CSV table of C-alpha atoms in Angstrom, one decimal:
chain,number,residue,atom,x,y,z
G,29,UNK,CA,-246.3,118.2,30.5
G,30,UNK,CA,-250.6,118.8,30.7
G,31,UNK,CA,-251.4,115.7,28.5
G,32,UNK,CA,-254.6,118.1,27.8
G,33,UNK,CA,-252.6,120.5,26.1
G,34,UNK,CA,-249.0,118.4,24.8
G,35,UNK,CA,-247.9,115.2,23.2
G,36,UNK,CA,-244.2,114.1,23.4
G,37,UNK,CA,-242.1,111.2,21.2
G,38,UNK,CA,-238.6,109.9,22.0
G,39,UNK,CA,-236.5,109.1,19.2
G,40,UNK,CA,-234.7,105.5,20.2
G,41,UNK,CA,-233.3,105.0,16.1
G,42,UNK,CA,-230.2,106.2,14.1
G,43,UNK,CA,-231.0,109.6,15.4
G,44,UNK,CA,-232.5,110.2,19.0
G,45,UNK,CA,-233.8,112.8,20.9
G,46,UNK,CA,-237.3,113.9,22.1
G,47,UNK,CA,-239.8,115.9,20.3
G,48,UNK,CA,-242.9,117.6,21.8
G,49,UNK,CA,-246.2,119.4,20.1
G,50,UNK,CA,-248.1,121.8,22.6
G,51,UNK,CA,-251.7,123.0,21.6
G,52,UNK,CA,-251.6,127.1,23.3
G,53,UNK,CA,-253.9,129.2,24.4
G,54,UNK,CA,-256.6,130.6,21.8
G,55,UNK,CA,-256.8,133.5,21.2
G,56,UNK,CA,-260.3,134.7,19.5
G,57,UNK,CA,-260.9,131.8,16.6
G,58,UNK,CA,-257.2,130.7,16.9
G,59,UNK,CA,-255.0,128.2,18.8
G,60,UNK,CA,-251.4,128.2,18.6
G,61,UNK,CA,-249.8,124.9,18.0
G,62,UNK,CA,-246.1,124.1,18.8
G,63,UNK,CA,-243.1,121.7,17.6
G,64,UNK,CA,-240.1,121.8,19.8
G,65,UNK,CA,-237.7,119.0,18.7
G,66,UNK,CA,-234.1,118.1,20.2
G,67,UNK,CA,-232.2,115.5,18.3
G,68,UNK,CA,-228.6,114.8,18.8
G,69,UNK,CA,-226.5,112.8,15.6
G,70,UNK,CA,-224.1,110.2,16.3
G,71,UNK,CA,-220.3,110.6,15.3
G,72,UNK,CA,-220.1,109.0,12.4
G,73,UNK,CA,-223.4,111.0,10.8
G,74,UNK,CA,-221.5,114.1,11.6
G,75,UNK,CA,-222.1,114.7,15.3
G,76,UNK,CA,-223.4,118.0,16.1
G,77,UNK,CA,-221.7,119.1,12.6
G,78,UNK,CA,-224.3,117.1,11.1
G,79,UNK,CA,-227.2,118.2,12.9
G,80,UNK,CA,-226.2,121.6,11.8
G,81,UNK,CA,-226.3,120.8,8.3
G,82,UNK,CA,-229.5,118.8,8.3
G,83,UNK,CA,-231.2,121.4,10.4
G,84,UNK,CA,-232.7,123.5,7.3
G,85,UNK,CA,-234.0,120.5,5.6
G,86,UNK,CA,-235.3,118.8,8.5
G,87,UNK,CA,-237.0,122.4,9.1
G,88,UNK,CA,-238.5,122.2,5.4
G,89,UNK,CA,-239.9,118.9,6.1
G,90,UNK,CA,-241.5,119.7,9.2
G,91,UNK,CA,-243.0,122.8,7.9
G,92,UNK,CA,-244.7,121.4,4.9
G,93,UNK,CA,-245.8,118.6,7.4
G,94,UNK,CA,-247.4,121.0,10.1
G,95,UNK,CA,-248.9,123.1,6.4
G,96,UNK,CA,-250.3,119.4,5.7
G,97,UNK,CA,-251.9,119.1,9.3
G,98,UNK,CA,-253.3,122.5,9.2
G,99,UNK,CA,-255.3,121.7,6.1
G,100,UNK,CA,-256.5,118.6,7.5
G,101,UNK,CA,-257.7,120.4,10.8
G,102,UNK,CA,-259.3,122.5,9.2
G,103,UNK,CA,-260.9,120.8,6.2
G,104,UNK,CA,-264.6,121.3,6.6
G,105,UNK,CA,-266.0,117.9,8.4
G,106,UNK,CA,-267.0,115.2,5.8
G,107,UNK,CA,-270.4,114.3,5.8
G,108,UNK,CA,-271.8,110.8,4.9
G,109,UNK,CA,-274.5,110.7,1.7
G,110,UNK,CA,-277.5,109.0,3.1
Protein backbone atom coordinates (compact mmCIF):
# COMPACT_ATOMS: atom_id res chain seq x y z
CA UNK A 1 0.00 0.00 0.00
CA UNK A 2 1.82 3.74 -1.18
CA UNK A 3 0.99 5.59 2.15
CA UNK A 4 1.08 8.68 -0.40
CA UNK A 5 -1.87 7.57 -2.09
CA UNK A 6 -3.93 4.98 0.74
CA UNK A 7 -4.91 4.77 4.35
CA UNK A 8 -6.01 1.37 5.85
CA UNK A 9 -7.96 0.55 9.46
CA UNK A 10 -8.44 -2.96 11.04
CA UNK A 11 -11.59 -3.60 12.73
CA UNK A 12 -10.47 -5.52 16.17
CA UNK A 13 -14.48 -4.95 17.78
CA UNK A 14 -17.87 -6.94 17.47
CA UNK A 15 -17.25 -6.83 13.83
CA UNK A 16 -13.71 -7.12 12.19
CA UNK A 17 -12.14 -6.89 9.07
CA UNK A 18 -9.95 -4.24 7.34
CA UNK A 19 -10.99 -1.33 5.37
CA UNK A 20 -8.86 0.80 2.97
CA UNK A 21 -9.39 4.45 1.16
CA UNK A 22 -7.08 4.96 -1.94
CA UNK A 23 -6.84 8.60 -3.42
CA UNK A 24 -6.39 7.73 -7.67
CA UNK A 25 -5.08 9.18 -10.30
CA UNK A 26 -6.55 12.69 -11.48
CA UNK A 27 -7.79 13.08 -14.16
CA UNK A 28 -8.09 16.93 -15.38
CA UNK A 29 -9.63 18.79 -12.03
CA UNK A 30 -10.63 15.36 -10.55
CA UNK A 31 -9.22 12.65 -8.30
CA UNK A 32 -10.84 9.53 -7.67
CA UNK A 33 -11.25 8.41 -4.15
CA UNK A 34 -11.81 4.74 -3.03
CA UNK A 35 -13.47 2.68 -0.01
CA UNK A 36 -12.80 -0.96 -0.21
CA UNK A 37 -14.10 -2.60 3.05
CA UNK A 38 -13.99 -6.49 4.12
CA UNK A 39 -15.81 -7.19 7.29
CA UNK A 40 -16.70 -10.67 8.35
CA UNK A 41 -19.82 -11.07 11.28
CA UNK A 42 -19.45 -13.47 13.98
CA UNK A 43 -22.09 -16.49 14.36
CA UNK A 44 -24.27 -15.32 16.55
CA UNK A 45 -24.85 -11.77 14.52
CA UNK A 46 -25.73 -13.87 11.64
CA UNK A 47 -22.40 -14.95 10.20
CA UNK A 48 -21.99 -14.31 6.61
CA UNK A 49 -26.08 -14.31 6.55
CA UNK A 50 -25.75 -11.30 8.44
CA UNK A 51 -23.27 -9.40 6.61
CA UNK A 52 -25.53 -10.01 3.74
CA UNK A 53 -28.30 -8.36 5.22
CA UNK A 54 -26.51 -5.42 6.75
CA UNK A 55 -24.63 -4.90 3.51
CA UNK A 56 -27.20 -2.19 1.98
CA UNK A 57 -27.39 -0.27 5.04
CA UNK A 58 -23.92 -0.22 5.82
CA UNK A 59 -23.56 0.90 1.97
CA UNK A 60 -26.23 3.84 2.80
CA UNK A 61 -24.08 4.94 5.62
CA UNK A 62 -20.96 4.99 4.02
CA UNK A 63 -22.31 6.80 1.10
CA UNK A 64 -23.82 9.68 2.87
CA UNK A 65 -20.46 9.61 4.78
CA UNK A 66 -18.08 9.80 1.67
CA UNK A 67 -21.20 12.70 0.32
CA UNK A 68 -20.30 14.43 3.76
CA UNK A 69 -16.41 14.28 3.06
CA UNK A 70 -16.80 15.52 -0.34
CA UNK A 71 -18.48 18.73 0.79
CA UNK A 72 -15.90 19.23 3.28
CA UNK A 73 -13.02 18.83 0.71
CA UNK A 74 -14.33 20.90 -1.21
CA UNK A 75 -15.81 23.66 0.81
CA UNK A 76 -14.10 26.80 -0.26
CA UNK A 77 -11.01 27.43 2.42
CA UNK A 78 -12.14 29.50 5.51
CA UNK A 79 -10.55 32.65 5.87
CA UNK A 80 -9.86 34.36 9.32
CA UNK A 81 -11.44 38.21 9.72
CA UNK A 82 -8.57 40.33 10.63
Amino acid sequence: MDARRAIGIEHHGLVKGWGRFTIGRRRGNRTRFTWTERLRFPWWMGGPVGALAAKPILRRVWRRNLATLKQIVEAPPVTSAG
